[in-house]
Short mmCIF file of C-alpha atoms in Angstrom, two decimals:
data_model
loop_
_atom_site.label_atom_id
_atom_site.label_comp_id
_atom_site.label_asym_id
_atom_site.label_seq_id
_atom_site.Cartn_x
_atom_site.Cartn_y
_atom_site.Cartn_z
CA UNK B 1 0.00 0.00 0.00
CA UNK B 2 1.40 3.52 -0.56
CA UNK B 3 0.76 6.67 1.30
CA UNK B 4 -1.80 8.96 0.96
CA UNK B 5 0.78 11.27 0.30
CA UNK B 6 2.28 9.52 -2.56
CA UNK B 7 -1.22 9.32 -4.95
CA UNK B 8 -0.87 12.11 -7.63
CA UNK B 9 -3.84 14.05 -8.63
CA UNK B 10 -3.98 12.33 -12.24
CA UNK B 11 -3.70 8.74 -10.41
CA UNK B 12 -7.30 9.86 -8.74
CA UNK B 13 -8.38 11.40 -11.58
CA UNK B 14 -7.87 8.24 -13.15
CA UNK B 15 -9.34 5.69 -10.47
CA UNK B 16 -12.37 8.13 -9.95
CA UNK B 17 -12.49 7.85 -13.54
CA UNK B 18 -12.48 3.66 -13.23
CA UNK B 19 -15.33 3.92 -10.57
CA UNK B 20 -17.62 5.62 -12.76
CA UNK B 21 -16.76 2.79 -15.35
CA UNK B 22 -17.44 0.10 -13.34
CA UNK B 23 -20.58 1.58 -11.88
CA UNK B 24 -21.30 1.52 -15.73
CA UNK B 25 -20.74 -1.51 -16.13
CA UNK B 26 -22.91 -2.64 -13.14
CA UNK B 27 -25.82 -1.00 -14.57
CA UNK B 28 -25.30 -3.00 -17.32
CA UNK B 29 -25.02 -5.93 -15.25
CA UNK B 30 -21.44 -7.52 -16.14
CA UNK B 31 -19.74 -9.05 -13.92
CA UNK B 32 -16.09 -9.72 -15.03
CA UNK B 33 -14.28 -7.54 -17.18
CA UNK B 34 -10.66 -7.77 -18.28
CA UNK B 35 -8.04 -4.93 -17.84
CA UNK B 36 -8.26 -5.12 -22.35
CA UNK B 37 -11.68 -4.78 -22.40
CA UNK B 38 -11.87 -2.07 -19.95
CA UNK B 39 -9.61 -0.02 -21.74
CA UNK B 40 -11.32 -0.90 -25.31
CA UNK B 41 -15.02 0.08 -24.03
CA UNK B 42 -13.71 3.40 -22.51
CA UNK B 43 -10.60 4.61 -24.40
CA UNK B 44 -8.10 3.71 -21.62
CA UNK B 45 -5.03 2.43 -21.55
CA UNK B 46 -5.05 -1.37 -20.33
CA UNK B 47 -1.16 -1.30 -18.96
CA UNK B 48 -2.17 2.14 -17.12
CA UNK B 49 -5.19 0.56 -15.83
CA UNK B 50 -3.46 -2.42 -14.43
CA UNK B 51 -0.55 -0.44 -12.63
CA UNK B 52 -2.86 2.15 -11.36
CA UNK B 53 -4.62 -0.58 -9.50
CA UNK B 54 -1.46 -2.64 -9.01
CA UNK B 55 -0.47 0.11 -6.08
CA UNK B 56 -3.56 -0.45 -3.87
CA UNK B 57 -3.68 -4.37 -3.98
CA UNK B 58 -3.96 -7.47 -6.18
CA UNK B 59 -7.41 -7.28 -7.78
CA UNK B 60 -7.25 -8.95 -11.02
CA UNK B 61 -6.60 -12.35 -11.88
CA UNK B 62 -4.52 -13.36 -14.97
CA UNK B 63 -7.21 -14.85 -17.60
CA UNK B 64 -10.18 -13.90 -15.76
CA UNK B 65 -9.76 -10.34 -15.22
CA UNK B 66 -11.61 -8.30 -12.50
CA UNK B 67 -14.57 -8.91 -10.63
CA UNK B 68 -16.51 -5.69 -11.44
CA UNK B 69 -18.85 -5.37 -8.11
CA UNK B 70 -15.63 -6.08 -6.06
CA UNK B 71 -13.41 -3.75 -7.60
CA UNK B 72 -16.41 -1.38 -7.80
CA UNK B 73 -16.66 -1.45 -3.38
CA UNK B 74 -12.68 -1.73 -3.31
CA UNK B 75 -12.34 1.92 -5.43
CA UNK B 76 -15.55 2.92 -3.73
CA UNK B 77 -14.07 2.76 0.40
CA UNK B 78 -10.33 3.84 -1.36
CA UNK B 79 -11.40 6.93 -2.65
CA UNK B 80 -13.40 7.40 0.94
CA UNK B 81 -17.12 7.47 -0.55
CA UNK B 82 -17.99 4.75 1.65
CA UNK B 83 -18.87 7.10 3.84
CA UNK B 84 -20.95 10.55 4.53
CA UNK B 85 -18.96 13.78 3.64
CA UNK B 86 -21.10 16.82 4.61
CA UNK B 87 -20.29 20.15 2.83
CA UNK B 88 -20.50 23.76 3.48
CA UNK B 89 -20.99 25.97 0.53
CA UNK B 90 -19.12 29.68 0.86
CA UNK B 91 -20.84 31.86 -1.05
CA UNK B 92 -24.34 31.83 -1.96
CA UNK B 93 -24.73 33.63 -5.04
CA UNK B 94 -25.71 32.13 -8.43
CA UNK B 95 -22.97 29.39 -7.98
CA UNK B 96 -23.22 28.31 -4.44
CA UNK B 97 -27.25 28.05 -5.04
CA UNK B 98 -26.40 26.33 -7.95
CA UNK B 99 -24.04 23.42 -6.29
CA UNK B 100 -26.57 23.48 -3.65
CA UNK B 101 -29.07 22.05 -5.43
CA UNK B 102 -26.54 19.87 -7.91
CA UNK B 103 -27.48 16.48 -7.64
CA UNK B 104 -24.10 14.88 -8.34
CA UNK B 105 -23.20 17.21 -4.46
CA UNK B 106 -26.47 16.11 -2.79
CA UNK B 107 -25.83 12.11 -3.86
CA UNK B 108 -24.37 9.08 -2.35
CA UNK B 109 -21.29 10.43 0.56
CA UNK B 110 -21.59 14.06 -0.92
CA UNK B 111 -24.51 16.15 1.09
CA UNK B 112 -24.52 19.97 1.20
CA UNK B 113 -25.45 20.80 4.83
CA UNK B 114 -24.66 24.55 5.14
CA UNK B 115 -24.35 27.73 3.33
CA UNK B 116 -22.91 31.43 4.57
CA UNK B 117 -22.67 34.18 2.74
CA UNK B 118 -21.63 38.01 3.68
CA UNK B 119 -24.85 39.67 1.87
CA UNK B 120 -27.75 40.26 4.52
CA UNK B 121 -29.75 39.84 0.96
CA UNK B 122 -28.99 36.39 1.19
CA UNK B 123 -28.48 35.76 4.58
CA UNK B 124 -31.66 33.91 5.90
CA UNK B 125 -32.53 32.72 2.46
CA UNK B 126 -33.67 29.15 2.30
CA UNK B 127 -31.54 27.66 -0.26
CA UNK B 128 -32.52 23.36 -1.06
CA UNK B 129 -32.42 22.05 2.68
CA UNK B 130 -31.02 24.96 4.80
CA UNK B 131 -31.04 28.71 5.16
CA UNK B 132 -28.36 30.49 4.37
CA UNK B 133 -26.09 31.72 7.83
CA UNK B 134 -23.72 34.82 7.83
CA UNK B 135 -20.18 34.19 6.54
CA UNK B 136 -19.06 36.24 10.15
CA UNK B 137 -20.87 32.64 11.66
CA UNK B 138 -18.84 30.20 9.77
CA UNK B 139 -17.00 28.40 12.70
CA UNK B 140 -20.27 28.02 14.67
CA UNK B 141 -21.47 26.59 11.30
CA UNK B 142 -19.20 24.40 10.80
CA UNK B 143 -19.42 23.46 14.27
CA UNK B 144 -22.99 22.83 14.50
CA UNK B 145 -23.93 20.83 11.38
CA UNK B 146 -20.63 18.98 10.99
CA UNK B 147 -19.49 19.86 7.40
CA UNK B 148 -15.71 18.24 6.85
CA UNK B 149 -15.94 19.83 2.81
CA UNK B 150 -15.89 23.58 2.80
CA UNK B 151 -16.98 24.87 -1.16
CA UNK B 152 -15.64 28.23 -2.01
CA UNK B 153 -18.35 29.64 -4.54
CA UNK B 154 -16.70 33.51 -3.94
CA UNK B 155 -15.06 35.52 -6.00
CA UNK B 156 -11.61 35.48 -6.82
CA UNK B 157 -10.38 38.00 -4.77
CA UNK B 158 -12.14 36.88 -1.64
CA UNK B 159 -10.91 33.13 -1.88
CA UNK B 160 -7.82 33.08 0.11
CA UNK B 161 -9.11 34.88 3.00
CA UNK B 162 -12.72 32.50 2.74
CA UNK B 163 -9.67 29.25 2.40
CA UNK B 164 -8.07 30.62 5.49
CA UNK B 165 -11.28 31.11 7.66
CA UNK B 166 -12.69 27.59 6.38
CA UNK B 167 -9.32 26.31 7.41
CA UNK B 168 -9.53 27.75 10.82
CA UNK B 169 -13.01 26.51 11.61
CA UNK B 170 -12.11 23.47 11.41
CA UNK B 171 -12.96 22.32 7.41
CA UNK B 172 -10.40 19.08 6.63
CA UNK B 173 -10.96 19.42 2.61
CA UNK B 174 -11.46 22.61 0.36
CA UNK B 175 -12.81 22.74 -3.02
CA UNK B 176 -11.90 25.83 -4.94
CA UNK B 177 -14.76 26.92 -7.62
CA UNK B 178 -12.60 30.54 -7.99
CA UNK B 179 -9.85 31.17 -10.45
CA UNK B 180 -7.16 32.05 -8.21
CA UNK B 181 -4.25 29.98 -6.97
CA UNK B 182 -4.47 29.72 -3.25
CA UNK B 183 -1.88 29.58 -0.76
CA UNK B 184 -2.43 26.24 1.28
CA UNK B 185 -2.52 25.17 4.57
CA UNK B 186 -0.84 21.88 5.98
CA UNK B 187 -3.80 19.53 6.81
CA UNK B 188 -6.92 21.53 4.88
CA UNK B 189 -6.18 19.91 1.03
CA UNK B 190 -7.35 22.00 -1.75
CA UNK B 191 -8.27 21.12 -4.82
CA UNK B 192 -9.39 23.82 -7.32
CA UNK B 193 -12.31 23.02 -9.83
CA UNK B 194 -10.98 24.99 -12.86
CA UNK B 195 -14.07 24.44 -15.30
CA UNK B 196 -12.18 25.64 -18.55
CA UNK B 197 -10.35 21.94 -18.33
CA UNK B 198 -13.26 20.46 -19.62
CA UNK B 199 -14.27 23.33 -22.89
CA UNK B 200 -10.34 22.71 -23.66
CA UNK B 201 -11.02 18.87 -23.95
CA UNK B 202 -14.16 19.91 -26.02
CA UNK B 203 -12.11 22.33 -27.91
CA UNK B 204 -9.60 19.86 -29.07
CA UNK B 205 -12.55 18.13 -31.53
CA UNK B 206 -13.53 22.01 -33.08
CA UNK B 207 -10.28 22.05 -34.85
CA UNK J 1 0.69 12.82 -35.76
CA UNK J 2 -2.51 10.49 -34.71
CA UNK J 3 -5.77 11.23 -35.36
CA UNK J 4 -8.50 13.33 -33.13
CA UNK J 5 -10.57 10.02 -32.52
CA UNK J 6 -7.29 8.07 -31.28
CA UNK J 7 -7.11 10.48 -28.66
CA UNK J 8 -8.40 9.27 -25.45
CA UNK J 9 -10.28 11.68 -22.87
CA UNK J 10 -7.32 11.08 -20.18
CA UNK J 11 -5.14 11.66 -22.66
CA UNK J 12 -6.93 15.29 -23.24
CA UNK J 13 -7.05 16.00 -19.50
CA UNK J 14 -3.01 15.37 -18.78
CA UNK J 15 -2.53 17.77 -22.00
CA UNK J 16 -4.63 20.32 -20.88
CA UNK J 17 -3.13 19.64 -17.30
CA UNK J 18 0.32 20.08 -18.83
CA UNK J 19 -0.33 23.50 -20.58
CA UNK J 20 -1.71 24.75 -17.52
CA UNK J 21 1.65 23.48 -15.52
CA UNK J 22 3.57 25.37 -18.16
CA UNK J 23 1.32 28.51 -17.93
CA UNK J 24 2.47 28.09 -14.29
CA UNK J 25 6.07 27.81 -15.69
CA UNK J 26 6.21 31.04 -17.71
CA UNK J 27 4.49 32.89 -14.83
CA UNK J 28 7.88 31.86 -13.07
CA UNK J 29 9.75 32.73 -15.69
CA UNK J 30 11.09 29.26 -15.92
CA UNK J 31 12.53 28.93 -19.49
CA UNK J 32 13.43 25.03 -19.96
CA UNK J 33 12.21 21.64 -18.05
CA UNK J 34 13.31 18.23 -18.49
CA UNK J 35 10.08 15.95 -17.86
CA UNK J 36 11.64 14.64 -14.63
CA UNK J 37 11.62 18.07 -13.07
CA UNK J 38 8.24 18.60 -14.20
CA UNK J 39 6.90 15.32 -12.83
CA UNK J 40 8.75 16.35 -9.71
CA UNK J 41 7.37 19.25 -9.51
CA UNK J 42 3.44 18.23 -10.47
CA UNK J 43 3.23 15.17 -8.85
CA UNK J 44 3.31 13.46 -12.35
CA UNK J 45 4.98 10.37 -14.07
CA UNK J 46 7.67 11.36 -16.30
CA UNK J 47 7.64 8.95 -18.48
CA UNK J 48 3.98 9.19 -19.14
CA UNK J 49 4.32 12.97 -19.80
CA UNK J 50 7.02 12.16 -22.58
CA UNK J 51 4.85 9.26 -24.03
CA UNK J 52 1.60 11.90 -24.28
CA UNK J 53 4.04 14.92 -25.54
CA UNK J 54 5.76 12.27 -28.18
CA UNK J 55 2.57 11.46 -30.34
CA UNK J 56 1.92 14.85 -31.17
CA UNK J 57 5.87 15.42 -32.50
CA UNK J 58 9.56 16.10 -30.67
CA UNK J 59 9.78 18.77 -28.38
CA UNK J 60 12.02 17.67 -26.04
CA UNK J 61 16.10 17.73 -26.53
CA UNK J 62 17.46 14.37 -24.36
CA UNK J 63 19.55 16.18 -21.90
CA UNK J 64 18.33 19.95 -22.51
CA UNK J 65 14.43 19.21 -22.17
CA UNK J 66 11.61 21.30 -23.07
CA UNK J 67 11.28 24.65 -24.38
CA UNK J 68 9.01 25.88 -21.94
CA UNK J 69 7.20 28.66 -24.45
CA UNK J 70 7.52 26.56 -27.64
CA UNK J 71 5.50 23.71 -25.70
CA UNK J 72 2.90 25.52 -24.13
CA UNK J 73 2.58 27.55 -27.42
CA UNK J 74 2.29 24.08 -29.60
CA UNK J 75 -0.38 22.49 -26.89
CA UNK J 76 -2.28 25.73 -27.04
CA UNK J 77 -2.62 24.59 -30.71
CA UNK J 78 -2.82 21.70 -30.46
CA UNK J 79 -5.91 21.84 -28.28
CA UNK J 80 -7.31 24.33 -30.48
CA UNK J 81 -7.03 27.15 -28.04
CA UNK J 82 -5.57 29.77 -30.22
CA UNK J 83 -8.91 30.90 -31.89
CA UNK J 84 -11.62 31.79 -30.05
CA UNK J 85 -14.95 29.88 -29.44
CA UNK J 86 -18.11 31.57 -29.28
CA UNK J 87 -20.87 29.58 -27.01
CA UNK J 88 -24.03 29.44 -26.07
CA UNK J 89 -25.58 28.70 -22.80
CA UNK J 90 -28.96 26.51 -22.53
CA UNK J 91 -30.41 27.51 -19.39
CA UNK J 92 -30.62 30.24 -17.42
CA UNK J 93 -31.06 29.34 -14.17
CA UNK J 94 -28.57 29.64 -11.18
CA UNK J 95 -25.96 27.67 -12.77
CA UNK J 96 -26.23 29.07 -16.47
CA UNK J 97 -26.04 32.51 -15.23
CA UNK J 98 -23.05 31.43 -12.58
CA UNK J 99 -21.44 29.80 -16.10
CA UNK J 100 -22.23 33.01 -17.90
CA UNK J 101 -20.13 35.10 -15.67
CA UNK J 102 -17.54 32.84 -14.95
CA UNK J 103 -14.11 33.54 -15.44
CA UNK J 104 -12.71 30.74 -16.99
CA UNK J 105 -16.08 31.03 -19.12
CA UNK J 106 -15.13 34.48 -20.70
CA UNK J 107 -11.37 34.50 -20.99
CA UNK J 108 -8.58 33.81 -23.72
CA UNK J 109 -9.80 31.32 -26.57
CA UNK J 110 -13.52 31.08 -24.46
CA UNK J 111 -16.59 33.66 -25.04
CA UNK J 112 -19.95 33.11 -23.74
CA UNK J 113 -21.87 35.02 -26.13
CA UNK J 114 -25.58 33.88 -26.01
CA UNK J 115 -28.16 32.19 -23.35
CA UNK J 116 -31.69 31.12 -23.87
CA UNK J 117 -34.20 29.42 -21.55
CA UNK J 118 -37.95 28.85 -21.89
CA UNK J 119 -38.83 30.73 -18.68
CA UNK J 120 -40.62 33.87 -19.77
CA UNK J 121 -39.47 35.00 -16.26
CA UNK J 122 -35.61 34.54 -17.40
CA UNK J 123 -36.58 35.47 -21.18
CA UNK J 124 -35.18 39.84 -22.04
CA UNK J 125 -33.39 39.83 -18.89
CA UNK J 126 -29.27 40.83 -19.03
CA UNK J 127 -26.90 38.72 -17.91
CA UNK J 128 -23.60 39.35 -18.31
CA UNK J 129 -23.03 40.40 -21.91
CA UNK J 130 -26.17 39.69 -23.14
CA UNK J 131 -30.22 39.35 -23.07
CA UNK J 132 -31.87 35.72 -22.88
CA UNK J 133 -33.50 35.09 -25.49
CA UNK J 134 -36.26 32.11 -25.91
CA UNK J 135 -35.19 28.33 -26.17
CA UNK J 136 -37.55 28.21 -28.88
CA UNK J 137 -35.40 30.60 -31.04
CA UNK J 138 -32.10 28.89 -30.54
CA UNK J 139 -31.42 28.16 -34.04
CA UNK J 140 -31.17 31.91 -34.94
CA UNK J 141 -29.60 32.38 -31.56
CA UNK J 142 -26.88 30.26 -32.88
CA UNK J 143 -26.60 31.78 -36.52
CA UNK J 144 -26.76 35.46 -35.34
CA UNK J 145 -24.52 34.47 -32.80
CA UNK J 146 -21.84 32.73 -34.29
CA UNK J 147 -21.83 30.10 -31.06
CA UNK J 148 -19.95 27.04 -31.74
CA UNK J 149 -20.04 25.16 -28.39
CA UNK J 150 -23.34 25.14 -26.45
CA UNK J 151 -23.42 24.66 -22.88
CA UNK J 152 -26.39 22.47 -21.00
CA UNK J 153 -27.12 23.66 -17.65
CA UNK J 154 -30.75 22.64 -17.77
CA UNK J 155 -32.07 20.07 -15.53
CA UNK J 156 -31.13 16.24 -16.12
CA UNK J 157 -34.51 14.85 -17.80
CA UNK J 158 -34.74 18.60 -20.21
CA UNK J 159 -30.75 17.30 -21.38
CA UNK J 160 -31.13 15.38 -24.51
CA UNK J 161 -34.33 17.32 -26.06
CA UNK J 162 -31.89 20.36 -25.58
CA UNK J 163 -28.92 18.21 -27.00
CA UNK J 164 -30.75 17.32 -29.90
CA UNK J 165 -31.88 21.20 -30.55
CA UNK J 166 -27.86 22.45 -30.10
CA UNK J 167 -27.27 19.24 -32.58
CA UNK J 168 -29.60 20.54 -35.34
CA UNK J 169 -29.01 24.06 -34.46
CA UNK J 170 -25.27 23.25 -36.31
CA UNK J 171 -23.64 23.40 -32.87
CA UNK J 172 -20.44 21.96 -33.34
CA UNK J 173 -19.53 20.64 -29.48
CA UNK J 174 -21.60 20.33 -26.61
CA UNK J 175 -20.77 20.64 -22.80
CA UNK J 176 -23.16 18.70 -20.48
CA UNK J 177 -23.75 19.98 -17.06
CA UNK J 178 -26.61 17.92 -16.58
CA UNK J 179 -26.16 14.80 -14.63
CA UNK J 180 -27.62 12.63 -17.13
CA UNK J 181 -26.16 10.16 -19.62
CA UNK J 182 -27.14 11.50 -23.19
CA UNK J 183 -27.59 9.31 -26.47
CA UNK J 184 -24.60 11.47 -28.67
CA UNK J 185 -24.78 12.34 -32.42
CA UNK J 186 -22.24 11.66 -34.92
CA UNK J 187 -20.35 14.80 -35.47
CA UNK J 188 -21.54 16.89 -32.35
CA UNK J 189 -18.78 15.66 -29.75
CA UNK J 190 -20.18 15.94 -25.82
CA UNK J 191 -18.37 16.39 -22.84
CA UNK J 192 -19.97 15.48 -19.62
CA UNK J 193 -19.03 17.62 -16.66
CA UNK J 194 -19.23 15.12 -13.72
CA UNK J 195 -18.31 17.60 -10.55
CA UNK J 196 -18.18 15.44 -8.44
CA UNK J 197 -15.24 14.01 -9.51
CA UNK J 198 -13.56 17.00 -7.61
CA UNK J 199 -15.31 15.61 -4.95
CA UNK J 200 -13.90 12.20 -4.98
CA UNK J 201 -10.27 12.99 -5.25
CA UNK J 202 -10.84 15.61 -2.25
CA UNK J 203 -12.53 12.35 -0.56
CA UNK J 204 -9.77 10.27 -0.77
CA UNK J 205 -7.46 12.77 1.42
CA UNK J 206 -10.12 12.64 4.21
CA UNK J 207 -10.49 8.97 4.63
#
């Protein structure tokens, strides 16, 4: 097994990528699939597919290939979705509201719990399954409904100083919706969200 | 050089990961890299980055590395990021208008230019750089407004009608917000945007 510390951000990428394959793959009800087949169906690379797994345990087996509902629960408790995550969203303006109501954040271990914002427009505002709290309230917040994910739906220029206060009341993860690099703190991971990824992927086939 | 359909989505995602790891380069004023510094450096696999870099042509000198400019210049290119792309958003609702004014939305080779919804509500009202107009006009939304890539951020069962209309509209790419599996067309590529993907990799540093 290697250390949490170890596992780049494309090695998740990639084995959050496999999870939503096999999950596939479920729905279609197969059972077995080989590392070759895997990659064939979904335009992956069957050597990268068997070392990415190779570093978390033996899972295959040679001629028979993977048991899909096994490898499906292994990747599921890996990547930590075997359990509840609650989330508070900072920033409640059209994007907060907008991941607060996003199914793929209010499914399975994700759950949006909490919202602040600094507007007293919004403040008070129910928003899907809570009211919105004042972002001067945000370690009682955290305190009192439990949220581990803090969201940063603010703009650029107030990120670092919402990262800082998340990271202070207590938040152990940080996703980053603005488009600023952030100075991190040891112990509150970041990861930023940068949305333009995915138009440049699209962008590629418009040539 | 291979062609666009041998080009796998992960493949995609490291280039665009790479060019923005070069961006961060140039803003350091770093001038050459040899892949093993930039693996170092990224938390990526060297070889890998020289296997993905090699099937688009040579960059790198053995011993010298890369040209830092040349590269990012030639994957800007390459992923058809040095024209621009008008596009239109499908949905006005808290996440269309949080896409229409989003950073990464409106800057260097991306323009959101156009937004329609079938809300009369939404319908003649400004956001950003423009006025709604009516989902039932999006084909001469499109033509008057040059929009190449339409953007769904309409809810999950409203996805493929709203596909299909971008499709025969003469949309030319299609980014899906909408946490729905669509049936594709030949010739209008679709990305999905799964955000919770973020999600997952932030998971796996909290287990």
């Amino acid at each position: 097994m290697i250390e949490q510390e170890e596992v780049s951000p494309l090695t998740l990428n990639r084995l959050s990528f496999y999870l939503r394959c096999l999950r596939h793959l479920q729905e279609l009800g197969i059972k077995r699939i080989s590392s070759q087949e895997m990659a064939q169906r979904y335009h992956l690379s069957a050597t990268q597919i068997r070392k990415d797994l190779a570093q978390f345990g033996e899972f295959g087996i040679r001629g028979v290939g993977y048991d899909v509902n096994a490898l499906a629960d292994h990747l599921n408790s890996l990547l930590g979705l075997d359990r509840q995550h609650a989330m508070v969203i900072v920033g409640m303006g059209n994007l907060g509201s907008a991941l607060a109501q996003y199914l793929g954040f209010n499914y399975g271990a994700f759950h949006v719990v909490a919202g602040v914002d600094n507007d007293p427009k919004k403040i008070g505002r129910r928003v899907a399954s809570f009211v919105v709290r004042a972002a001067a309230d945000l370690q009682d917040v955290v305190r009192e409904s439990g949220a581990e994910i803090g969201v940063l739906a603010v703009p650029a220029e107030a990120a670092q100083e919402n990262y800082d206060a998340l990271a202070e009341a207590g938040i152990k993860g940080v996703l980053n919706f603005a488009p600023v690099r952030l100075k991190r703190r040891p112990g509150v991971p970041l990861k930023n969200v940068d949305l333009r990824i995915n138009l440049e992927e699209l962008a590629f086939f418009l040539r």
